[in-house]
JSON list of C-alpha atoms and ligand atoms in Angstrom, two decimals:
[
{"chain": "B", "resi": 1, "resn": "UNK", "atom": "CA", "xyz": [3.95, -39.42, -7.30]},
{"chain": "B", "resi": 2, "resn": "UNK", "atom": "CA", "xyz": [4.06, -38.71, -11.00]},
{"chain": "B", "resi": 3, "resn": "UNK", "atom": "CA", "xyz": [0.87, -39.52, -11.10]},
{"chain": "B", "resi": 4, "resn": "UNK", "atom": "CA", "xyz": [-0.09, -37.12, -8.77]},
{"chain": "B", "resi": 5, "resn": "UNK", "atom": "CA", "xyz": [1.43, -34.45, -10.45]},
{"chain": "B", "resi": 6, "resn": "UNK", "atom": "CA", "xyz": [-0.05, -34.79, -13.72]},
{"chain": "B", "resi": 7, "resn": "UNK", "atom": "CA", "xyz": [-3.58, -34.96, -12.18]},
{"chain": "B", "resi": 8, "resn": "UNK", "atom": "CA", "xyz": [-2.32, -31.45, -10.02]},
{"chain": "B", "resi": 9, "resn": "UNK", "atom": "CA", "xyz": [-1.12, -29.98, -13.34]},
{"chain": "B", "resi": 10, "resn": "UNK", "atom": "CA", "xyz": [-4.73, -30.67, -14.71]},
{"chain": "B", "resi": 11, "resn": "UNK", "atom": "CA", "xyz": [-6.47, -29.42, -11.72]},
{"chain": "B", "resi": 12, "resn": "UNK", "atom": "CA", "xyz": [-4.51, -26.05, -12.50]},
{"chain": "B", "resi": 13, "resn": "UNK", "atom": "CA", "xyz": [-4.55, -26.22, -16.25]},
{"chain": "B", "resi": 14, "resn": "UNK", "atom": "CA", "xyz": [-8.71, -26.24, -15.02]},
{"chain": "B", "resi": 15, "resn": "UNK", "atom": "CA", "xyz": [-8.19, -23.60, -12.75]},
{"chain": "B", "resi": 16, "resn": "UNK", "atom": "CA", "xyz": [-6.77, -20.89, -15.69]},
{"chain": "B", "resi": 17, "resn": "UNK", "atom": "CA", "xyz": [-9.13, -22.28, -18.02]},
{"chain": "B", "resi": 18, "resn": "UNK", "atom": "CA", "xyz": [-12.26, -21.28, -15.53]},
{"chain": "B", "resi": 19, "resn": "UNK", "atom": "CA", "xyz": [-10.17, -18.25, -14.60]},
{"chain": "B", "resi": 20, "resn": "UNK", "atom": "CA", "xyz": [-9.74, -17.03, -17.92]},
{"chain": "B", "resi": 21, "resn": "UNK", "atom": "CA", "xyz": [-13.52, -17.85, -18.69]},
{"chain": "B", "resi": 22, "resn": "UNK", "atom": "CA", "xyz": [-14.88, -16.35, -15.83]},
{"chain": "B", "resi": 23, "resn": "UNK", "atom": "CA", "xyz": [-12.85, -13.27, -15.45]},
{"chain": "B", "resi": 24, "resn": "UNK", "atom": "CA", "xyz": [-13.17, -12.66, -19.17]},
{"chain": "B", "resi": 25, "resn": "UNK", "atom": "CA", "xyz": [-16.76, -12.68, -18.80]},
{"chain": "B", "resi": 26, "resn": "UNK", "atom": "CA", "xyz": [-17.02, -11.19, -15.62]},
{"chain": "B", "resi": 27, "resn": "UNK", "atom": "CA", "xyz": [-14.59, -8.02, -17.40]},
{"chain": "B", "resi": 28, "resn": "UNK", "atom": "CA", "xyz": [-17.14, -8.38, -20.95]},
{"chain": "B", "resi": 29, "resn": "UNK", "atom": "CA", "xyz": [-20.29, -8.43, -18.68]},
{"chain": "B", "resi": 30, "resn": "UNK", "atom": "CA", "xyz": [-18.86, -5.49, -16.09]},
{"chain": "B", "resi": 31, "resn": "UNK", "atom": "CA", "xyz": [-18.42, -3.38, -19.97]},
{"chain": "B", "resi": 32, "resn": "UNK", "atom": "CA", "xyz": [-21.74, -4.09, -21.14]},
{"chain": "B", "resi": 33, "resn": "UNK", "atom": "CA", "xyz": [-23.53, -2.97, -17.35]},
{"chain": "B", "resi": 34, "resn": "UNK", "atom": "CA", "xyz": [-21.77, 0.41, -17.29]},
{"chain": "B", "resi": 35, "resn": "UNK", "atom": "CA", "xyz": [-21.71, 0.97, -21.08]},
{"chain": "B", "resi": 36, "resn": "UNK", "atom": "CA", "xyz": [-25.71, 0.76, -20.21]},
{"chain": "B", "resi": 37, "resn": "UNK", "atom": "CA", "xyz": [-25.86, 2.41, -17.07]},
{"chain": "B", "resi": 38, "resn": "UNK", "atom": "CA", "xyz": [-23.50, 5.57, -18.61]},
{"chain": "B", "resi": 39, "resn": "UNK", "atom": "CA", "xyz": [-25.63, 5.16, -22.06]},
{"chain": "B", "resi": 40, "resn": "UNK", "atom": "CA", "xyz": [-28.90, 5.56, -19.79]},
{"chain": "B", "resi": 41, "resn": "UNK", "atom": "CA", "xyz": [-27.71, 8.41, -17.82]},
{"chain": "B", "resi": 42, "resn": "UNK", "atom": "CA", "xyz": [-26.83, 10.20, -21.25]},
{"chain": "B", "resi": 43, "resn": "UNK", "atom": "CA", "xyz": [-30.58, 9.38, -22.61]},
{"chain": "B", "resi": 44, "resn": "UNK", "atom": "CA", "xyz": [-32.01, 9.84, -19.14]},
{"chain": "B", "resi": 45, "resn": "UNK", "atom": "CA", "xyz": [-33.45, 6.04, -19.42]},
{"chain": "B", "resi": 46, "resn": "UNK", "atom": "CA", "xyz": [-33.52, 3.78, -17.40]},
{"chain": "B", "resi": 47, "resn": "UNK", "atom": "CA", "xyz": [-30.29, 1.54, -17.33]},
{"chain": "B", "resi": 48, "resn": "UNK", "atom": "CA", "xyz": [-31.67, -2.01, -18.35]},
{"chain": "B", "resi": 49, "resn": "UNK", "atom": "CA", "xyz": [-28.45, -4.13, -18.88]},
{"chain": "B", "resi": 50, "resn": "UNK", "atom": "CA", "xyz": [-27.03, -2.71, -15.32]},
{"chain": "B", "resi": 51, "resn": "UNK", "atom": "CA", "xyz": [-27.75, -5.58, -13.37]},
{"chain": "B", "resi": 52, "resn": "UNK", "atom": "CA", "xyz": [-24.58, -7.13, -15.52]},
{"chain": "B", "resi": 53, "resn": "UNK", "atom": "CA", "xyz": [-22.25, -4.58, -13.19]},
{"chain": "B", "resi": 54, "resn": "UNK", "atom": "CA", "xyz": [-23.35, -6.57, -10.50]},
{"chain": "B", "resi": 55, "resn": "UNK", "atom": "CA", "xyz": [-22.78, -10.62, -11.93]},
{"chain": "B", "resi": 56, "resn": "UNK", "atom": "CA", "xyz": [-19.49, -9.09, -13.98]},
{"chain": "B", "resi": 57, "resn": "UNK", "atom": "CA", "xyz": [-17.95, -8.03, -11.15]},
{"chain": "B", "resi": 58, "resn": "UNK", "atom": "CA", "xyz": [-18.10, -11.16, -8.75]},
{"chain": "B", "resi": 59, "resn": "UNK", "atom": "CA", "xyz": [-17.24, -12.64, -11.75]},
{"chain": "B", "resi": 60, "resn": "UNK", "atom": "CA", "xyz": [-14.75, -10.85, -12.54]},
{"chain": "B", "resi": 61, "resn": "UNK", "atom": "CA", "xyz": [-13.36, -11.62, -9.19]},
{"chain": "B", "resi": 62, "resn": "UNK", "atom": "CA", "xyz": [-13.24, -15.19, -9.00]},
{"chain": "B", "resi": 63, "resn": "UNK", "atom": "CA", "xyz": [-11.95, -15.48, -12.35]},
{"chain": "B", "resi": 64, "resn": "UNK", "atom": "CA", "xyz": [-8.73, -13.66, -11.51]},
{"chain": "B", "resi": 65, "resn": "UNK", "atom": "CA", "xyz": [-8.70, -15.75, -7.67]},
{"chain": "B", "resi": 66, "resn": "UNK", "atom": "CA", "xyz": [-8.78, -19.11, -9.67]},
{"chain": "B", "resi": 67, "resn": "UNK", "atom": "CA", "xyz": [-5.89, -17.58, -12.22]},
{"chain": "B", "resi": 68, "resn": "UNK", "atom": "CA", "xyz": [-4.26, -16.21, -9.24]},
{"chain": "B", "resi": 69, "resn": "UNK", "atom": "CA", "xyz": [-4.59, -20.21, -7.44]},
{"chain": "B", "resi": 70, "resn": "UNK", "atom": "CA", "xyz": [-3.40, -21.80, -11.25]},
{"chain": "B", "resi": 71, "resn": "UNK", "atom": "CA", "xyz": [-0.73, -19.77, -11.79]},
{"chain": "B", "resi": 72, "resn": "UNK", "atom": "CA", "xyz": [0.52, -19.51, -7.99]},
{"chain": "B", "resi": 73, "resn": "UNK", "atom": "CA", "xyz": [3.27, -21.69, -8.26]},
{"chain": "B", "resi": 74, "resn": "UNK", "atom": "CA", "xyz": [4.35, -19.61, -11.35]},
{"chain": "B", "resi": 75, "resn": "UNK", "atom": "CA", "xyz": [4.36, -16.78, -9.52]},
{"chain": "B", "resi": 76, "resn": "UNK", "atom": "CA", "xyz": [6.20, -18.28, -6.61]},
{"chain": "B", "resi": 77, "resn": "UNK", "atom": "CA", "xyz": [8.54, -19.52, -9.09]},
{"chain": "B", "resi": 78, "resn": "UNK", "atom": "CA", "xyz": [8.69, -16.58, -11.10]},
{"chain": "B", "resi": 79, "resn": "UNK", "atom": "CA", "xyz": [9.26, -14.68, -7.80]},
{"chain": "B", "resi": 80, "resn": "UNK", "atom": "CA", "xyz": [12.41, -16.75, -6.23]},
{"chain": "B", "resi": 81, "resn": "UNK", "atom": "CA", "xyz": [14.19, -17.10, -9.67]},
{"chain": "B", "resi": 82, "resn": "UNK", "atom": "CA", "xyz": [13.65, -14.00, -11.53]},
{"chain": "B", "resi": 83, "resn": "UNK", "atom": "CA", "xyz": [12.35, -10.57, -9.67]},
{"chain": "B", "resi": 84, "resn": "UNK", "atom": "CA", "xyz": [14.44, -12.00, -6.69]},
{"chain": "B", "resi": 85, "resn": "UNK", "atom": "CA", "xyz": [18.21, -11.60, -7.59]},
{"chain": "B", "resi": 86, "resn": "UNK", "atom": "CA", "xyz": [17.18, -8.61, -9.96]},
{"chain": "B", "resi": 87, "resn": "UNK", "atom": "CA", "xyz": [15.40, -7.08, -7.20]},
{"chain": "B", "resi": 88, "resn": "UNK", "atom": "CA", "xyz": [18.03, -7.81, -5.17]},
{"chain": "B", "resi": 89, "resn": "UNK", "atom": "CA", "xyz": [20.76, -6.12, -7.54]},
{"chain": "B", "resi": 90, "resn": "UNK", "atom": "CA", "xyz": [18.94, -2.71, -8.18]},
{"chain": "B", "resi": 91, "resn": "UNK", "atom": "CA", "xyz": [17.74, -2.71, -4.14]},
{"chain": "B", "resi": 92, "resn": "UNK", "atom": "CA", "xyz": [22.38, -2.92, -3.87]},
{"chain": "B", "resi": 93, "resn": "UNK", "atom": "CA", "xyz": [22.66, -0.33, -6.38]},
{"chain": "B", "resi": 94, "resn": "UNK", "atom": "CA", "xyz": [19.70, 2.22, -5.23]},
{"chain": "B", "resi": 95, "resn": "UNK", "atom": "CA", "xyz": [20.66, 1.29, -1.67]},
{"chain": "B", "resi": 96, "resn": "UNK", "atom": "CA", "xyz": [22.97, 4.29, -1.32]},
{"chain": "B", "resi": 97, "resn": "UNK", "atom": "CA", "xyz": [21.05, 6.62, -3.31]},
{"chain": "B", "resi": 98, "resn": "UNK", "atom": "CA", "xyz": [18.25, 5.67, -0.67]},
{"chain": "B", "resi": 99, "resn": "UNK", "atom": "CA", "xyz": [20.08, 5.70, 2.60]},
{"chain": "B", "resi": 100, "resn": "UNK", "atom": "CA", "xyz": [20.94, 9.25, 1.39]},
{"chain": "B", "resi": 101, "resn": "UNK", "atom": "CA", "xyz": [17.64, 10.62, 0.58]},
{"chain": "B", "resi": 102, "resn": "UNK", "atom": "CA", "xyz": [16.47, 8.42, 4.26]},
{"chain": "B", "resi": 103, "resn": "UNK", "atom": "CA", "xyz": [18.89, 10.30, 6.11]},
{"chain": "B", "resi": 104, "resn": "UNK", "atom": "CA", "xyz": [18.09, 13.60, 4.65]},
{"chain": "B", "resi": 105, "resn": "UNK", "atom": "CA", "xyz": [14.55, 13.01, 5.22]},
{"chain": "B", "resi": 106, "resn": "UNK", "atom": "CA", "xyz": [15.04, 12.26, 8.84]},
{"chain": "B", "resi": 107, "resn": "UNK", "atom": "CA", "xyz": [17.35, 15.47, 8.73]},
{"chain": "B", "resi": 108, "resn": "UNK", "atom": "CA", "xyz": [14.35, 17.37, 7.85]},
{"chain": "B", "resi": 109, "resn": "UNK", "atom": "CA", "xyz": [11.97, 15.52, 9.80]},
{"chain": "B", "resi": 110, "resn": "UNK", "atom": "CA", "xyz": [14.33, 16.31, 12.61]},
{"chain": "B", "resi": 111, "resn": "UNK", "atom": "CA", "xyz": [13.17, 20.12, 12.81]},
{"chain": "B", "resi": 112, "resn": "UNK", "atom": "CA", "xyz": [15.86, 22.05, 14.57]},
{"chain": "B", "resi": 113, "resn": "UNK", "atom": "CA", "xyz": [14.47, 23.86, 17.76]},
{"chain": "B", "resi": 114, "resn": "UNK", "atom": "CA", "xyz": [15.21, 27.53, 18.13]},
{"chain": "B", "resi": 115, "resn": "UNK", "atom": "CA", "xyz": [16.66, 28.54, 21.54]},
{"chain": "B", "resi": 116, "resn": "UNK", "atom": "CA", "xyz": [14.27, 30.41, 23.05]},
{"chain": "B", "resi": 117, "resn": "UNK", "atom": "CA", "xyz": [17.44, 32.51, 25.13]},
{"chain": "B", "resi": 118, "resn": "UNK", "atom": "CA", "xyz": [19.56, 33.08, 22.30]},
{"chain": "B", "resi": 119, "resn": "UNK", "atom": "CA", "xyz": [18.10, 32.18, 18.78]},
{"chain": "B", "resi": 120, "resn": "UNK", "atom": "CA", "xyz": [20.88, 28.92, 18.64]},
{"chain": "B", "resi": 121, "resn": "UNK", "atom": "CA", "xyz": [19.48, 26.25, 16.27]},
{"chain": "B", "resi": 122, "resn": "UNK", "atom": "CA", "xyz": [19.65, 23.06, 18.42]},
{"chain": "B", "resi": 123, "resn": "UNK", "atom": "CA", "xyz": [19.11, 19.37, 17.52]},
{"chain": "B", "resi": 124, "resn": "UNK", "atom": "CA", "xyz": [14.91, 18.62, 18.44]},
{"chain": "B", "resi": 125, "resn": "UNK", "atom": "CA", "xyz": [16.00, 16.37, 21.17]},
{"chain": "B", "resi": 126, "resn": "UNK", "atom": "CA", "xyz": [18.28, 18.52, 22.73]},
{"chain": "B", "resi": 127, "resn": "UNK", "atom": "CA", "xyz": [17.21, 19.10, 26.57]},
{"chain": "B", "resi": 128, "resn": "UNK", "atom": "CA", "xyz": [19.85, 22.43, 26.46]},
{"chain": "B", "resi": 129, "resn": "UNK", "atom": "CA", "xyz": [20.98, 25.08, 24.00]},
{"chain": "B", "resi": 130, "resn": "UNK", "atom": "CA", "xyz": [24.54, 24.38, 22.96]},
{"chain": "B", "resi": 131, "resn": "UNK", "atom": "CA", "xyz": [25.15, 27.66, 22.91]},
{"chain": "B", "resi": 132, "resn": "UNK", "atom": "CA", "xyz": [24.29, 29.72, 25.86]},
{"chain": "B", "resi": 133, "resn": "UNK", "atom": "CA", "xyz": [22.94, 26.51, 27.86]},
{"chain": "B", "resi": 134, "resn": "UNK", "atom": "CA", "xyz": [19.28, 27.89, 28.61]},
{"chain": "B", "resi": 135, "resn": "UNK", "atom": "CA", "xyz": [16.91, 25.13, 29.21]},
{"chain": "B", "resi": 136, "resn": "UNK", "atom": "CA", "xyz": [14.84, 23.90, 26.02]},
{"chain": "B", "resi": 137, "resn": "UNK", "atom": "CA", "xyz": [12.65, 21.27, 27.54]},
{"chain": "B", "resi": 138, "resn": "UNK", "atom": "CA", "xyz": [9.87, 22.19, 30.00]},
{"chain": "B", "resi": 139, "resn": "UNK", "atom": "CA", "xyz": [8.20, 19.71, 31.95]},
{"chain": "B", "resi": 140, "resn": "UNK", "atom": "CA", "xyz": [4.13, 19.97, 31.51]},
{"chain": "B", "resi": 141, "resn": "UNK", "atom": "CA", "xyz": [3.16, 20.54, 35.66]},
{"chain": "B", "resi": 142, "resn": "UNK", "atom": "CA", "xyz": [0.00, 19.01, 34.69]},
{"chain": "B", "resi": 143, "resn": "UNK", "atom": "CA", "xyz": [1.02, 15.79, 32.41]},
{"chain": "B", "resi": 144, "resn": "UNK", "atom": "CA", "xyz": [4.61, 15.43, 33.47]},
{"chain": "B", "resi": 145, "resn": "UNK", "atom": "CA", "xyz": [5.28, 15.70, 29.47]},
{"chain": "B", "resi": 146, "resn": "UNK", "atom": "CA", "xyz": [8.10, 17.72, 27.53]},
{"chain": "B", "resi": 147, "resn": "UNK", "atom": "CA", "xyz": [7.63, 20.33, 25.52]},
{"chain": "B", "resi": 148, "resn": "UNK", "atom": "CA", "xyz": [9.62, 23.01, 23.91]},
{"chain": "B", "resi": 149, "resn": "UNK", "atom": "CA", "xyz": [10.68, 25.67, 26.60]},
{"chain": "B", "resi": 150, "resn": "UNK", "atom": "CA", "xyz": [8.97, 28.35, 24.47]},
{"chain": "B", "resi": 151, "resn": "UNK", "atom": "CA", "xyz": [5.32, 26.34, 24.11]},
{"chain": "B", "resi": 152, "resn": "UNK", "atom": "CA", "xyz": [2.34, 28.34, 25.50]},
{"chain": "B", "resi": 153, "resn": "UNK", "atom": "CA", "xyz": [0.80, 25.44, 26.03]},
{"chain": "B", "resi": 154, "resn": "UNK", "atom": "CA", "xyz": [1.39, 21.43, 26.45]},
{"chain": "B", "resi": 155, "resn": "UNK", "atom": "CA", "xyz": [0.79, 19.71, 23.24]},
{"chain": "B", "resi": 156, "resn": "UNK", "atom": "CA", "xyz": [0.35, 16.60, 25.38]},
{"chain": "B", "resi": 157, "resn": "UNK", "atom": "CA", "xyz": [-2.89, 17.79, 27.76]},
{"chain": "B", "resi": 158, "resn": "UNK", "atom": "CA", "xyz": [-3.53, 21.26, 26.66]},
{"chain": "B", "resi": 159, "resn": "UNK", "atom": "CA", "xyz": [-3.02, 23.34, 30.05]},
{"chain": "B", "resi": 160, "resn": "UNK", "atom": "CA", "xyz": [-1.66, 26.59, 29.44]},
{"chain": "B", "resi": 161, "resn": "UNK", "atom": "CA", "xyz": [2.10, 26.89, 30.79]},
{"chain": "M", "resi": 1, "resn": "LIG", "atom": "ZN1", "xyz": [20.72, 29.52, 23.58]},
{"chain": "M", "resi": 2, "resn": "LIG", "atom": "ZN1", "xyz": [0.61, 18.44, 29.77]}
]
């Protein structure tokens, strides 16, 4: 077991060494393309050194997926012991600040339906004003959908009601 675990630590001491190379490269050879290409463009030459945009960046990219692999049981770590409980903590202490805001948000979303009878603001879902009772729901003949009693037309199909 142990020494399976020293030869896994060297496999990922390998795996941030080559990530470090090879996204530092990848970063330093991505700098030098567009420093050419946007050095060209200003000179109205032709870019020579662009063709680094296109090794940097691949590069670039597996260096930071073999950091990413070497330091993922860091991360993991890092993740259950530390963000975790603080996370946790400020999530309790913003929770009712955010329930709040959440609720008024679905307040708004909720837009209040006019009655079309008497002007009554009534909840969006409500099939009747509260106030005078008209009907605030139509049924689409075509669709079978529901749409405000004062709709010209179904927002479901279209057809004019
Ligand atoms: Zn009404
Ligand atoms: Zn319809």
């Amino acid at each position: 077991m142990k020494k399976d675990e020293n030869k896994h630590a060297r496999n990922k001491l390998i795996l941030k060494i080559l990530g470090s190379l090879f996204a530092l490269g990848g970063l330093a050879l991505a700098v030098v393309g567009f420093w050419s290409f946007f050095g060209a463009m200003n000179n109205e030459e032709i870019p020579d050194l662009f063709w680094c945009c296109f090794v940097g960046f691949p590069l670039l990219v597996v260096g930071l997926w073999l950091l990413m692999l070497g330091f993922r049981r860091e991360l993991a770590q890092y993740a259950k012991n530390e963000s975790a409980p603080v996370f946790n903590q400020a999530a309790q202490q913003i929770k009712p600040g955010i329930e709040a805001i959440s609720s008024a948000v679905n307040q708004g979303m909720q837009a209040k339906c006019a009655c079309p009878a008497c002007g009554e603001e009534n909840e969006s879902e409500a099939k009747y004003c509260k106030n005078c009772g008209a009907p605030l729901k139509k049924i689409c003949p075509n669709c079978g959908d529901e749409t405000a009693a004062d709709a010209k037309f179904c927002d479901h199909c279209g057809k004019k009601l």
